[in-house]
Coordinates of C-alpha atoms and ligand atoms in Angstrom, one line a residue:
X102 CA -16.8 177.7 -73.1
X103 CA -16.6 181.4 -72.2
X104 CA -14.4 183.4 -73.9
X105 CA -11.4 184.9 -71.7
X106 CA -9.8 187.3 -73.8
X107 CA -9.0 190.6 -72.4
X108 CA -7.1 192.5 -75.5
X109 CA -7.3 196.0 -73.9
X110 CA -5.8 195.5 -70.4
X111 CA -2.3 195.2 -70.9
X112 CA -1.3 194.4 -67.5
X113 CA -3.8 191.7 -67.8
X114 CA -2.5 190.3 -70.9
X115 CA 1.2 190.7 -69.4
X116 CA 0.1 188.4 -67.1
X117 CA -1.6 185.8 -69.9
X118 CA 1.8 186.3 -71.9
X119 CA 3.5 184.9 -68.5
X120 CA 1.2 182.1 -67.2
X121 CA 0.9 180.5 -70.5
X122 CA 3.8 180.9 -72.3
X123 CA 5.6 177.6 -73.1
X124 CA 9.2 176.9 -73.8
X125 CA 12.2 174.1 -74.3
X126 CA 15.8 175.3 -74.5
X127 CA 16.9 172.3 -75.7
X128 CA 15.3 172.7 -79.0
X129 CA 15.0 176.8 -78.7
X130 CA 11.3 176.9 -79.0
X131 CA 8.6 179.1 -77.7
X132 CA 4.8 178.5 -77.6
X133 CA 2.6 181.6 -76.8
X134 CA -0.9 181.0 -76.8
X135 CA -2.3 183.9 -74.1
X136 CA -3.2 185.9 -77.1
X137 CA -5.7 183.0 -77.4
X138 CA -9.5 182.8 -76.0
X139 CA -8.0 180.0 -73.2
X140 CA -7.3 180.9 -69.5
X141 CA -6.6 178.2 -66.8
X142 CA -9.9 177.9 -65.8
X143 CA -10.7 176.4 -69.8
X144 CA -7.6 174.5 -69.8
X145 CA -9.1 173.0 -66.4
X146 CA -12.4 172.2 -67.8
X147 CA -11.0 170.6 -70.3
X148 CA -8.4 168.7 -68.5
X149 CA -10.8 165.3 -68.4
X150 CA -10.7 165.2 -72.2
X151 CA -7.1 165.6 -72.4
X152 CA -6.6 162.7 -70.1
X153 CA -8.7 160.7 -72.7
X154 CA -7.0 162.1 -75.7
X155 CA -3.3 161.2 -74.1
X156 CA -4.6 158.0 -73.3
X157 CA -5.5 157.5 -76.9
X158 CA -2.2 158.9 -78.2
X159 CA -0.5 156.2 -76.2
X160 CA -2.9 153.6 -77.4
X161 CA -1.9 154.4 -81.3
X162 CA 1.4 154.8 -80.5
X163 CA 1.5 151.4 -79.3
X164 CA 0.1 150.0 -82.3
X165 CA -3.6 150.0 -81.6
X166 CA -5.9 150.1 -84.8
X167 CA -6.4 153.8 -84.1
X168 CA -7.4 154.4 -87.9
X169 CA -10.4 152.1 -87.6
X170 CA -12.6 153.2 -90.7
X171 CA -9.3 151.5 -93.1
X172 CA -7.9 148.9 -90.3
X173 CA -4.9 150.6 -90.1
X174 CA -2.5 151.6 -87.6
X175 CA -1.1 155.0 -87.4
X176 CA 2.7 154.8 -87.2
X177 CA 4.3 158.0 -88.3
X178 CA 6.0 158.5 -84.8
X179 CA 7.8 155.2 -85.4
X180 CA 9.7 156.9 -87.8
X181 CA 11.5 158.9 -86.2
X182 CA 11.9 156.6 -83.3
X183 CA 11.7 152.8 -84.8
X184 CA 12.0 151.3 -81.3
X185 CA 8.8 152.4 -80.6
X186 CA 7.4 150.4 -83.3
X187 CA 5.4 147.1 -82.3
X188 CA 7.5 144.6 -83.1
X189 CA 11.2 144.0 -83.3
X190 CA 11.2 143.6 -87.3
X191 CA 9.2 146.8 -87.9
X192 CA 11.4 148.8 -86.0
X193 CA 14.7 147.3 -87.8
X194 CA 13.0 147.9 -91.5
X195 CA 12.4 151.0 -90.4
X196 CA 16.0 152.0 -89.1
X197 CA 17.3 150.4 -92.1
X198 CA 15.2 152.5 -94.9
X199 CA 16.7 155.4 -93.1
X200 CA 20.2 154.3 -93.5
X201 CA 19.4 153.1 -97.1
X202 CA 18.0 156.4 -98.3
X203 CA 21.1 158.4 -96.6
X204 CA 23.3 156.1 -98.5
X205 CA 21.9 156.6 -101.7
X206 CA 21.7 160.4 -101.4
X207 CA 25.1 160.5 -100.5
X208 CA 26.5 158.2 -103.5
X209 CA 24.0 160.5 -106.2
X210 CA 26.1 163.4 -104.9
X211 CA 29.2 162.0 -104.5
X212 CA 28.6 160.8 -108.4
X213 CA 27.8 163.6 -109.9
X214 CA 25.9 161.5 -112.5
X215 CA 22.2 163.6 -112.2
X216 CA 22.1 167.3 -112.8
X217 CA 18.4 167.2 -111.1
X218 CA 15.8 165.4 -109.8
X219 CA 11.9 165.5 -111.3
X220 CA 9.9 164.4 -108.5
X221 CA 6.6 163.5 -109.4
X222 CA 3.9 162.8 -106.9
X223 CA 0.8 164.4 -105.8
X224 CA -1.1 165.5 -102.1
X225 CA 0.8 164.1 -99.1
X226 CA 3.4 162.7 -102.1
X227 CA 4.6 166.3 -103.4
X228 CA 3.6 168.8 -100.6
X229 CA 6.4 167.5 -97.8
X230 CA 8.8 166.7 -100.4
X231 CA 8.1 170.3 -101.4
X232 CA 8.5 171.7 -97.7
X233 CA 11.3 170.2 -97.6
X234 CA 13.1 171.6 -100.9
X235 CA 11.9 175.1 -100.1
X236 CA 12.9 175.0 -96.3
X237 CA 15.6 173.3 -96.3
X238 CA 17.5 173.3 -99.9
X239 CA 20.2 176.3 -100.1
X240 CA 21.3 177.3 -104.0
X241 CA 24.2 175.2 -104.7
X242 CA 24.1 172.4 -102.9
X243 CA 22.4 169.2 -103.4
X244 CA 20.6 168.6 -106.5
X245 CA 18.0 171.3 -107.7
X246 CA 14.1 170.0 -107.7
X247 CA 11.3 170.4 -110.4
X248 CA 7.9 168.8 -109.5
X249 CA 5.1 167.8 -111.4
X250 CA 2.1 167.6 -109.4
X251 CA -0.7 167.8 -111.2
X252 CA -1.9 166.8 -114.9
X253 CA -2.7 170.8 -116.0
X254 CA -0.6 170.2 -119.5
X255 CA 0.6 173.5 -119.5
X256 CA 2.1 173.0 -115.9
X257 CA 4.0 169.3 -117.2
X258 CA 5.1 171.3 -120.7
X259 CA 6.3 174.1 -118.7
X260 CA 8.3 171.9 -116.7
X261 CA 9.6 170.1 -119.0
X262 CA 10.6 172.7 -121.4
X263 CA 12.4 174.3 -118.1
X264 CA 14.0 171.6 -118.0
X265 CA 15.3 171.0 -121.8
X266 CA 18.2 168.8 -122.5
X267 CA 18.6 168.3 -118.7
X268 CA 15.8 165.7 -118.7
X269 CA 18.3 163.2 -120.5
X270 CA 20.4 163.1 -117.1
X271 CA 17.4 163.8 -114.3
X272 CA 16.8 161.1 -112.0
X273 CA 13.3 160.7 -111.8
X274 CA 11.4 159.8 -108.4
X275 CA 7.8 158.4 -108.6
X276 CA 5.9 158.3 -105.7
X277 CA 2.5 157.2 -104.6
X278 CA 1.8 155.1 -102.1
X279 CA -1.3 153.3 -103.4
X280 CA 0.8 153.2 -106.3
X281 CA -2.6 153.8 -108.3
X282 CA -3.1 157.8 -108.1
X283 CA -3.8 158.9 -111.9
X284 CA -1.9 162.0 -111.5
X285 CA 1.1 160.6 -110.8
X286 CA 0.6 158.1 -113.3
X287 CA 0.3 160.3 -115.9
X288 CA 3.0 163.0 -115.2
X289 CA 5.9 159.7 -115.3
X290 CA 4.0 158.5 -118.6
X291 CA 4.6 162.1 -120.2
X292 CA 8.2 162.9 -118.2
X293 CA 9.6 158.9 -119.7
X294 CA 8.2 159.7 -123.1
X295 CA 9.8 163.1 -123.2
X296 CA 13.0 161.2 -121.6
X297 CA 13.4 158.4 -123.9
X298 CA 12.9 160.9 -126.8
X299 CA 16.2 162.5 -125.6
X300 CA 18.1 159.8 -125.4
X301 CA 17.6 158.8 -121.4
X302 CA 17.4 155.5 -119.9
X303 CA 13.9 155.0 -118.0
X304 CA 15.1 152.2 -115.7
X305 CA 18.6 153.4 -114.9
X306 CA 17.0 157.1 -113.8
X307 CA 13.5 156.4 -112.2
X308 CA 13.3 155.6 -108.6
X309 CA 9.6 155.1 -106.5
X310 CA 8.7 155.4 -103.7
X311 CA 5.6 153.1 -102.7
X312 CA 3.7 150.9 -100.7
X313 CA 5.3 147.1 -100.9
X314 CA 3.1 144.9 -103.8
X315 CA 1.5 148.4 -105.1
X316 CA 0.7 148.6 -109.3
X317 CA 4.2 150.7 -109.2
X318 CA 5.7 148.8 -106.6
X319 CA 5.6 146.1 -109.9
X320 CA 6.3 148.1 -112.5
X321 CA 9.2 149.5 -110.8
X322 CA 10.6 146.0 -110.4
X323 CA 9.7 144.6 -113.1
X324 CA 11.4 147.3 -115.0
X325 CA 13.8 146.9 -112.4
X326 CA 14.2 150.4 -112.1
X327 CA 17.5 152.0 -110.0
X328 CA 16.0 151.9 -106.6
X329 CA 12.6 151.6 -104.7
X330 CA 12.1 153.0 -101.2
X331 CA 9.1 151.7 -98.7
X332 CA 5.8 154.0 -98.0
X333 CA 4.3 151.9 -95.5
X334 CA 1.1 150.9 -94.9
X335 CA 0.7 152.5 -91.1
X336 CA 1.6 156.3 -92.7
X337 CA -0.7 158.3 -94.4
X338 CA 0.5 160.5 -97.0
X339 CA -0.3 163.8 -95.1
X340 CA 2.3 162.4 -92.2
X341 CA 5.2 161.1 -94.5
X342 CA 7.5 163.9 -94.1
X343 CA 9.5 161.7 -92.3
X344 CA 9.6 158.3 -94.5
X345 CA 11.5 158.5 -97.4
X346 CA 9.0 160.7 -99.2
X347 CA 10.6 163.6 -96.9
X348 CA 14.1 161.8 -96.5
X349 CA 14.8 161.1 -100.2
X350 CA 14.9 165.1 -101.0
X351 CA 16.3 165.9 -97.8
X352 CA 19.7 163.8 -98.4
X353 CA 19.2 164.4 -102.4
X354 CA 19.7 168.1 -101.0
X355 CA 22.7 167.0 -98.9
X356 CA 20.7 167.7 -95.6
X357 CA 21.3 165.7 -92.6
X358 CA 18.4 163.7 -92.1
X359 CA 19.2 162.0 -88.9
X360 CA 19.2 165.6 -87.4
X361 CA 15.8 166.2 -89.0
X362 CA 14.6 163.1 -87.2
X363 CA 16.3 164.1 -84.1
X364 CA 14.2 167.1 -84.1
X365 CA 10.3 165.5 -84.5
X366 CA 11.5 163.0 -82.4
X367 CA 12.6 165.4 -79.5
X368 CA 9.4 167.0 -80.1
X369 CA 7.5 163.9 -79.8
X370 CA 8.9 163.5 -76.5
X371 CA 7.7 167.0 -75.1
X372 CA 4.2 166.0 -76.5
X373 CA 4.2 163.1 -74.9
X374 CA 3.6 164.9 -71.8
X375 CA 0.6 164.0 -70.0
X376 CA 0.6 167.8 -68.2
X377 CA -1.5 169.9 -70.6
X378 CA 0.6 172.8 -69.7
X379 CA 3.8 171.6 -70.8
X380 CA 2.9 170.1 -73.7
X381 CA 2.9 172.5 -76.5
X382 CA 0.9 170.3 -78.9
X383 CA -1.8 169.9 -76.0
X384 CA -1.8 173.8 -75.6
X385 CA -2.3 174.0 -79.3
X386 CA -5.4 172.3 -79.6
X387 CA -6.5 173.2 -76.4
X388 CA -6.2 176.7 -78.3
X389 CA -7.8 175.1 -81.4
X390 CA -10.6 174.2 -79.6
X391 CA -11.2 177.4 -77.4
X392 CA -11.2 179.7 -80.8
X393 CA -13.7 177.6 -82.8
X394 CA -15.9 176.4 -79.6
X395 CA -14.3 172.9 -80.6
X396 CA -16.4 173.0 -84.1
X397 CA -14.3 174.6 -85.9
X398 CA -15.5 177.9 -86.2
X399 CA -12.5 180.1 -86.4
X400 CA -10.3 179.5 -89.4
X401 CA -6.5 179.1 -88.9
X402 CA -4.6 181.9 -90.8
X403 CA -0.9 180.7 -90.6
X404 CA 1.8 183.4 -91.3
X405 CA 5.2 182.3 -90.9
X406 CA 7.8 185.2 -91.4
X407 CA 10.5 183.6 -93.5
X408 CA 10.5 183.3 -97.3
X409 CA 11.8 179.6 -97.1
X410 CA 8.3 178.9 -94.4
X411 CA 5.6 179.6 -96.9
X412 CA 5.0 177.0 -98.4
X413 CA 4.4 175.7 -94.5
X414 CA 1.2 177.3 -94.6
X415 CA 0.0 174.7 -97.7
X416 CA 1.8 171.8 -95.9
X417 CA -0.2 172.6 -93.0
X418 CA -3.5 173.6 -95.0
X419 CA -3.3 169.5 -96.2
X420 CA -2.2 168.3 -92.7
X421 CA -5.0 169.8 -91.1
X422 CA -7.8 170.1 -93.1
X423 CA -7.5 166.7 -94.4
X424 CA -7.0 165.2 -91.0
X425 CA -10.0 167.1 -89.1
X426 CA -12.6 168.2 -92.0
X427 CA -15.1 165.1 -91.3
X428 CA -18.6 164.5 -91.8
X429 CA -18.7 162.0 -89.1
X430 CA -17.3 161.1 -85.7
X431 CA -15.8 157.9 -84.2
X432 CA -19.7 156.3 -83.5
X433 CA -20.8 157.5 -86.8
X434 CA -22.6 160.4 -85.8
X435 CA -22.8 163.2 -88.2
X436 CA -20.9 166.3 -87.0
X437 CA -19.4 168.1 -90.3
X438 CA -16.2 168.6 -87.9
X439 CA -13.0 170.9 -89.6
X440 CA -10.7 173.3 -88.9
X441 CA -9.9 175.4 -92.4
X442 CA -6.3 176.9 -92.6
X443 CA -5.1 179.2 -95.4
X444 CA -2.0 181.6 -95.2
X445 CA 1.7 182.2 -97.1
X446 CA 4.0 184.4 -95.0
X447 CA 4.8 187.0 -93.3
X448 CA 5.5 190.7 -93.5
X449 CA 4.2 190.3 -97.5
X450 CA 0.3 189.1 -96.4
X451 CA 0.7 192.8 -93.6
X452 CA 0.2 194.2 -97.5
X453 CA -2.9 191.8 -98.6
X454 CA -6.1 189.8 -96.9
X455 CA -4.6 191.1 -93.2
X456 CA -6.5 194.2 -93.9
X457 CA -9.7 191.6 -93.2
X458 CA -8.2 190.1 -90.6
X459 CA -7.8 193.4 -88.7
X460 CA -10.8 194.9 -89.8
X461 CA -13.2 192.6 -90.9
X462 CA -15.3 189.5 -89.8
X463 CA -13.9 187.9 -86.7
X464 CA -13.7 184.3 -87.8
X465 CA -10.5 183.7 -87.9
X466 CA -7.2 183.1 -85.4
X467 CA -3.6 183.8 -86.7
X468 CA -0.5 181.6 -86.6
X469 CA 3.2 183.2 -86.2
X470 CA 5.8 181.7 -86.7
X471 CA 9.2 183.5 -86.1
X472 CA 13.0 182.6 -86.4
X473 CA 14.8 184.3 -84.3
X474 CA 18.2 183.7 -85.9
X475 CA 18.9 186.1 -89.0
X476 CA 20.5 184.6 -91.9
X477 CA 21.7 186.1 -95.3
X478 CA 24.4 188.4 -94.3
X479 CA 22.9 191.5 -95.5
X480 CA 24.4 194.5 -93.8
X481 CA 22.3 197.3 -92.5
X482 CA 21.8 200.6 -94.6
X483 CA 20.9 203.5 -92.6
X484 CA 20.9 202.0 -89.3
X485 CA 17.9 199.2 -90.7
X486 CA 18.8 195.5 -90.6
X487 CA 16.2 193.4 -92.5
X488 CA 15.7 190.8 -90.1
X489 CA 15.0 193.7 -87.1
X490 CA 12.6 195.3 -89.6
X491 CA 10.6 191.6 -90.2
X492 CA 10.5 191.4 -86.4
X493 CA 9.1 194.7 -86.0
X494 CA 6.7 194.4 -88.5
X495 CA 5.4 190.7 -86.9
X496 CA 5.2 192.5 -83.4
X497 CA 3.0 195.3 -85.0
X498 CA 0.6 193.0 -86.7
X499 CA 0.5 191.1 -83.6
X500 CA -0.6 194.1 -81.7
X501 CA -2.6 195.3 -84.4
X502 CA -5.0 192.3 -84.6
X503 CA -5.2 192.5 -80.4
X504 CA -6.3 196.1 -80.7
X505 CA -9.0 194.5 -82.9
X506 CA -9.8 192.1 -80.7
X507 CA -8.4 189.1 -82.8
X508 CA -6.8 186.1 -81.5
X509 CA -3.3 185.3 -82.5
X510 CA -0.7 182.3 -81.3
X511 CA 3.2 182.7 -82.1
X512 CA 5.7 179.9 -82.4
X513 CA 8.9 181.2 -82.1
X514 CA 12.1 179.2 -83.3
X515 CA 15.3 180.3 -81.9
X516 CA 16.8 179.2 -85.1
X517 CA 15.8 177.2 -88.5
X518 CA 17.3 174.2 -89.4
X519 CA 16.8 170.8 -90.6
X520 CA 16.2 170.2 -86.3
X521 CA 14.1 173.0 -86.2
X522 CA 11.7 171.7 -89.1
X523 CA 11.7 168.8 -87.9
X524 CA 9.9 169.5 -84.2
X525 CA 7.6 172.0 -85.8
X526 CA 6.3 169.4 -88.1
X527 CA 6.1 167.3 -85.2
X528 CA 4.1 169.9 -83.2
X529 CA 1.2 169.8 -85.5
X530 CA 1.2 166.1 -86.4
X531 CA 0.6 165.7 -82.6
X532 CA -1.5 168.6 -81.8
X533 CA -4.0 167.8 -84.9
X534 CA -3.9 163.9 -83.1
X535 CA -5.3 165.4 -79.8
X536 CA -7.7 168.0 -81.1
X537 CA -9.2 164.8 -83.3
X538 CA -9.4 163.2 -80.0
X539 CA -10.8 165.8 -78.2
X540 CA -13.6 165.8 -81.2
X541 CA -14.2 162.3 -81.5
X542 CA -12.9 162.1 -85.5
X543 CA -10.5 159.8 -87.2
X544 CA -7.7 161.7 -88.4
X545 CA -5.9 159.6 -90.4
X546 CA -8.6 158.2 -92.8
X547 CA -9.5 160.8 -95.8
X548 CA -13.1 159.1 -97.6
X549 CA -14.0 162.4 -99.3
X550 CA -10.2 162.1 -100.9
X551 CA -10.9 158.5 -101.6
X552 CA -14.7 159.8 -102.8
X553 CA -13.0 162.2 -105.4
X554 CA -11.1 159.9 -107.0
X555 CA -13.4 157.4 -107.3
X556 CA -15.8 160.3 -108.9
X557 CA -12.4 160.8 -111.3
X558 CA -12.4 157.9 -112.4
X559 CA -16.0 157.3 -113.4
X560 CA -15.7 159.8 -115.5
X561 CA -12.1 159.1 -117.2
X562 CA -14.3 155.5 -117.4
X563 CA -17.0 157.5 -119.2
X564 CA -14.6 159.2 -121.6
X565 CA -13.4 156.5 -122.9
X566 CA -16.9 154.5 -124.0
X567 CA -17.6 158.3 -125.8
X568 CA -14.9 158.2 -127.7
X569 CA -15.5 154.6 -128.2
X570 CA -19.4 155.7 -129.1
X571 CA -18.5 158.4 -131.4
X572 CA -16.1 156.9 -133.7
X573 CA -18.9 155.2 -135.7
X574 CA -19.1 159.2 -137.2
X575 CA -23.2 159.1 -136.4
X576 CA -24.4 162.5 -134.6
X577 CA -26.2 161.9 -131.4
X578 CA -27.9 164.1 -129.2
X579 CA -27.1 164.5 -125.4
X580 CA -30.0 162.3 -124.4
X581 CA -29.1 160.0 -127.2
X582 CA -25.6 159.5 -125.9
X583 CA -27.0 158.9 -122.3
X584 CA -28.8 156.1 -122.9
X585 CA -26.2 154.4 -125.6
X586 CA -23.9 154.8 -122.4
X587 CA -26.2 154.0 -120.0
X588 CA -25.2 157.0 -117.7
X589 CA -27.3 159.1 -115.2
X590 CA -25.3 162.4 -116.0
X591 CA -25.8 163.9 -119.5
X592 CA -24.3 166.8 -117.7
X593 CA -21.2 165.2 -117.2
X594 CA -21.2 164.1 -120.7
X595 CA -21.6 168.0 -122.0
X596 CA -18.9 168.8 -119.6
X597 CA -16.4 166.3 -121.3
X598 CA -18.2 167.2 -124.5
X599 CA -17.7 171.3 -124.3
X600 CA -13.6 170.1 -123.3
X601 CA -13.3 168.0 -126.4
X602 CA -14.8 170.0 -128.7
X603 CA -12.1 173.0 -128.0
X604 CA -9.5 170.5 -128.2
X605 CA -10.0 168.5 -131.1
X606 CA -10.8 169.4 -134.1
X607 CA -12.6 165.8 -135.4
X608 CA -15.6 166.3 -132.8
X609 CA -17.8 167.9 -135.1
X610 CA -20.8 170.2 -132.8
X611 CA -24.4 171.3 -134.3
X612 CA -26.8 173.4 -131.9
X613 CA -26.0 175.8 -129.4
X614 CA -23.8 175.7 -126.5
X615 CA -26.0 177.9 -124.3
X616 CA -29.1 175.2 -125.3
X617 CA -27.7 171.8 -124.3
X618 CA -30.8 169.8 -125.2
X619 CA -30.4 171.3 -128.7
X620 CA -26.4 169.8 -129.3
X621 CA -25.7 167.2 -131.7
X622 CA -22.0 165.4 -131.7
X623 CA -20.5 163.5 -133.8
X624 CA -17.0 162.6 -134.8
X625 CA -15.4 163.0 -138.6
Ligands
LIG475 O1 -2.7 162.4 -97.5 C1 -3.2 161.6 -98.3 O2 -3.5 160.5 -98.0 C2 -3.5 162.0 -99.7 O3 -3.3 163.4 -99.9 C3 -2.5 161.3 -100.6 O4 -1.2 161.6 -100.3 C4 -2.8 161.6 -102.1 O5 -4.1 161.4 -102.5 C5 -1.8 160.9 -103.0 O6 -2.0 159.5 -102.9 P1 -0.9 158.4 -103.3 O7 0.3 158.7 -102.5 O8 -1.5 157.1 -102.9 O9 -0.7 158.6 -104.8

């Protein structure tokens, strides 16, 4: 595809900005992709892949097995619209859970019983829940958030010494949605112990959120802790947003959910188009595709410009890169396919890596996203309102990067709201859908996830017989050790080795750390 970017003729661009400029009134969006390396003659030639790709969109909508590698289907959009679920008693589970979680946020805050709620989950389990705390929650309402995602003990001490006696009246929310995610597991072993210690009651606090018949589907029940809310089977974790992993902190915040819904599923309906030019998610990865010669090449930088967006930029560094980075296509073929994404927010990265982006190596395009709508009430001093001052620093970037000959899309939201999140999140579930289509990759499977934690748990596995090993108190070299344990990897055995000798003081070490072969452990 030949590029057809012309960032020095303004009356040229003008005309770009005008031809491909997308827009709804009814949710106050715009979609400006002429700063992009598409003109109508790309989005022509790629019109016949399109019509596959909304053909396919429509087929997993339907219910088709459309995540064939784990013989699932892909149901997020159900969510927000459970009559478009394949049967009749999906689509009332679904409809149901939503009333059930708004019911239960609204009696936690009409009790006043919690002071705060420790959610613990990790991936697709803590990022939307976290988009949705730092988009949506506004200081004094709802309850406020602390999450543990990850097993870094400083990070769970740190936590939880934030937290202090306000632990003892937390409610606690657990999720995973294979239910068997160490991380998780670990951060609710640690935050229960620390509960119980002051006085809290586990069962009556602690609420998950997991797949029916999961390992903490039964815990939770048999424990019979105060609620459990459904992950199901047909959402992946990067696409929950909209289940109760999104909805629980949403109406824990006192945000209206059903207008949150409202808003991904009024978006669904304008990707649902099957006219590439009015569909903003089509136009995206139409975009997508143009910038990286559809393999990726250009990296997405996403800069939103609002302090309560940045953490968008992560949520969409998991949605995409986890959804497109795959080794191999739909026949097995080997095609490395990806699409990286990094970013955190506008005017403050102006002062950081856009220097680069300006300047440097041209292997990127940009993401804006704007809100229109100025909140905050700060009055202007000396004629300067901070919200024209973000606006005019956005414009000058923008311009900037087309002097340099960089690519750039904006999304511009008239204004921000639980509505407004709601459609943008829906934007980029659908447009990451069709630019998997238009490659030929699964998006909703995520092996080199499932490879990592696999490769986690061989060596927690291998841990374990060490310390089993070692407590005989007989010194063994490396070698030694990886034949008693009949492993492959003495070097993961000095990895775990160099950890344990800094931490425990029993692991007694002869030789020299810079000469593996020459170590000898053993344990007093
Ligand atoms: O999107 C995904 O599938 C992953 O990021 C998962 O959310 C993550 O690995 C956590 O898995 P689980 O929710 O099963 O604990």
């Amino acid at each position: 595809m030949t590029a057809a970017f012309h960032p020095t003729d303004p009356g040229l661009q003008w005309q770009r900005f005008c031809d491909l400029l997308w827009f709804d009134d009814g949710l106050g969006v715009w979609l400006d992709v002429s700063r992009m390396a598409i003109a109508p003659a790309h989005l022509e030639s790629l019109r016949p892949r399109f019509a596959q790709a909304f053909d396919a969109m429509a087929a997993l909508e339907a219910g088709a097995i459309a995540n064939a590698d784990e013989q699932r289907m892909v149901g997020h959009y159900w969510l927000r619209a459970p009559e478009l679920a394949p049967d009749a008693a999906t689509a009332k589970h679904v409809a149901a859970e939503v009333e059930r979680i708004a019911a239960f946020g609204r009696e936690q805050l009409a009790a006043h019983r919690f002071t705060d709620v420790v959610w613990i989950g990790i991936g697709g389990s803590g990022l939307g829940p976290l988009l949705i705390v730092e988009a949506l929650g506004t200081v004094g309402r709802g309850l406020p958030f602390h999450f543990i995602d990850n097993v870094d003990p400083e990070g769970i001490s740190h936590t939880l010494a934030a937290l202090g006696e306000r632990l003892r009246t937390a409610l606690v929310v657990v999720v995973s949605k294979s239910g068997g995610t160490p991380e998780p597991r670990i951060g609710m072993e640690q935050v229960r112990r620390c509960l119980e210690a002051l006085g809290g009651h586990w069962s009556q606090q602690a609420v998950a959120i997991t797949m029916a018949g999961s390992r903490l589907d039964q815990l939770a029940s048999q424990q019979g802790w105060l609620e459990r809310f459904d992950m199901f089977d047909w959402v992946g974790g990067r696409t929950s947003i909209t289940s109760a992993v999104g909805l629980l902190p949403a109406a824990l915040l006192g945000v209206d959910i059903h207008a949150f819904l409202a808003g991904a599923a009024a978006m669904d309906c304008l990707t649902r188009r099957p006219q590439l030019e009015d569909n903003p998610a089509a136009l995206l990865a139409a975009a997508w595709f143009a910038a990286g010669e559809g393999r990726g090449l250009r990296d997405m930088v996403v800069l939103p410009y609002r302090d309560r967006l940045a953490v968008f930029s992560r949520y969409l560094q998991q949605l995409v890169m986890e959804s497109l980075g795959k080794r191999v296509d739909r026949q097995g073929q080997e095609v490395h396919q990806g699409l990286a994404v990094y970013g955190n927010k506008g005017s403050t990265d102006q002062h950081a890596y856009v220097q680069q982006l300006r300047d440097g190596i041209d292997n990127f395009f940009v993401t804006f996203i704007e809100v229109l709508e100025d909140s905050g009430g700060l009055p202007a001093i000396n004629g300067e309102q901070p919200g024209d001052v973000l606006e005019g620093f956005l414009q000058g970037t923008r311009s900037a990067l087309l002097e340099g000959g960089r690519q750039s899309l904006s999304i511009t939201l008239r204004r921000f709201d639980a509505t407004a999140l709601g459609a943008l999140v829906a934007l980029f579930e659908r447009a990451v859908g069709l630019y998997a289509e238009l490659v030929n990759i699964n998006a909703y499977d995520q092996p080199g996830v499932e490879a990592g934690k696999r490769a986690a748990s061989a060596v927690l596995d291998l841990q374990q017989r060490l310390d089993g090993l070692l407590a005989d108190g007989e010194a063994r070299s490396l070698g030694e050790l990886q034949q008693q344990l009949g492993t492959d990897s003495p070097e993961s055995l000095f990895w775990i080795l160099r950890h344990q000798a800094v931490n425990d003081p029993a692991l007694q070490v002869q030789g020299h750390w810079g000469q593996p072969t020459s170590l000898r452990f053993s344990r007093a």
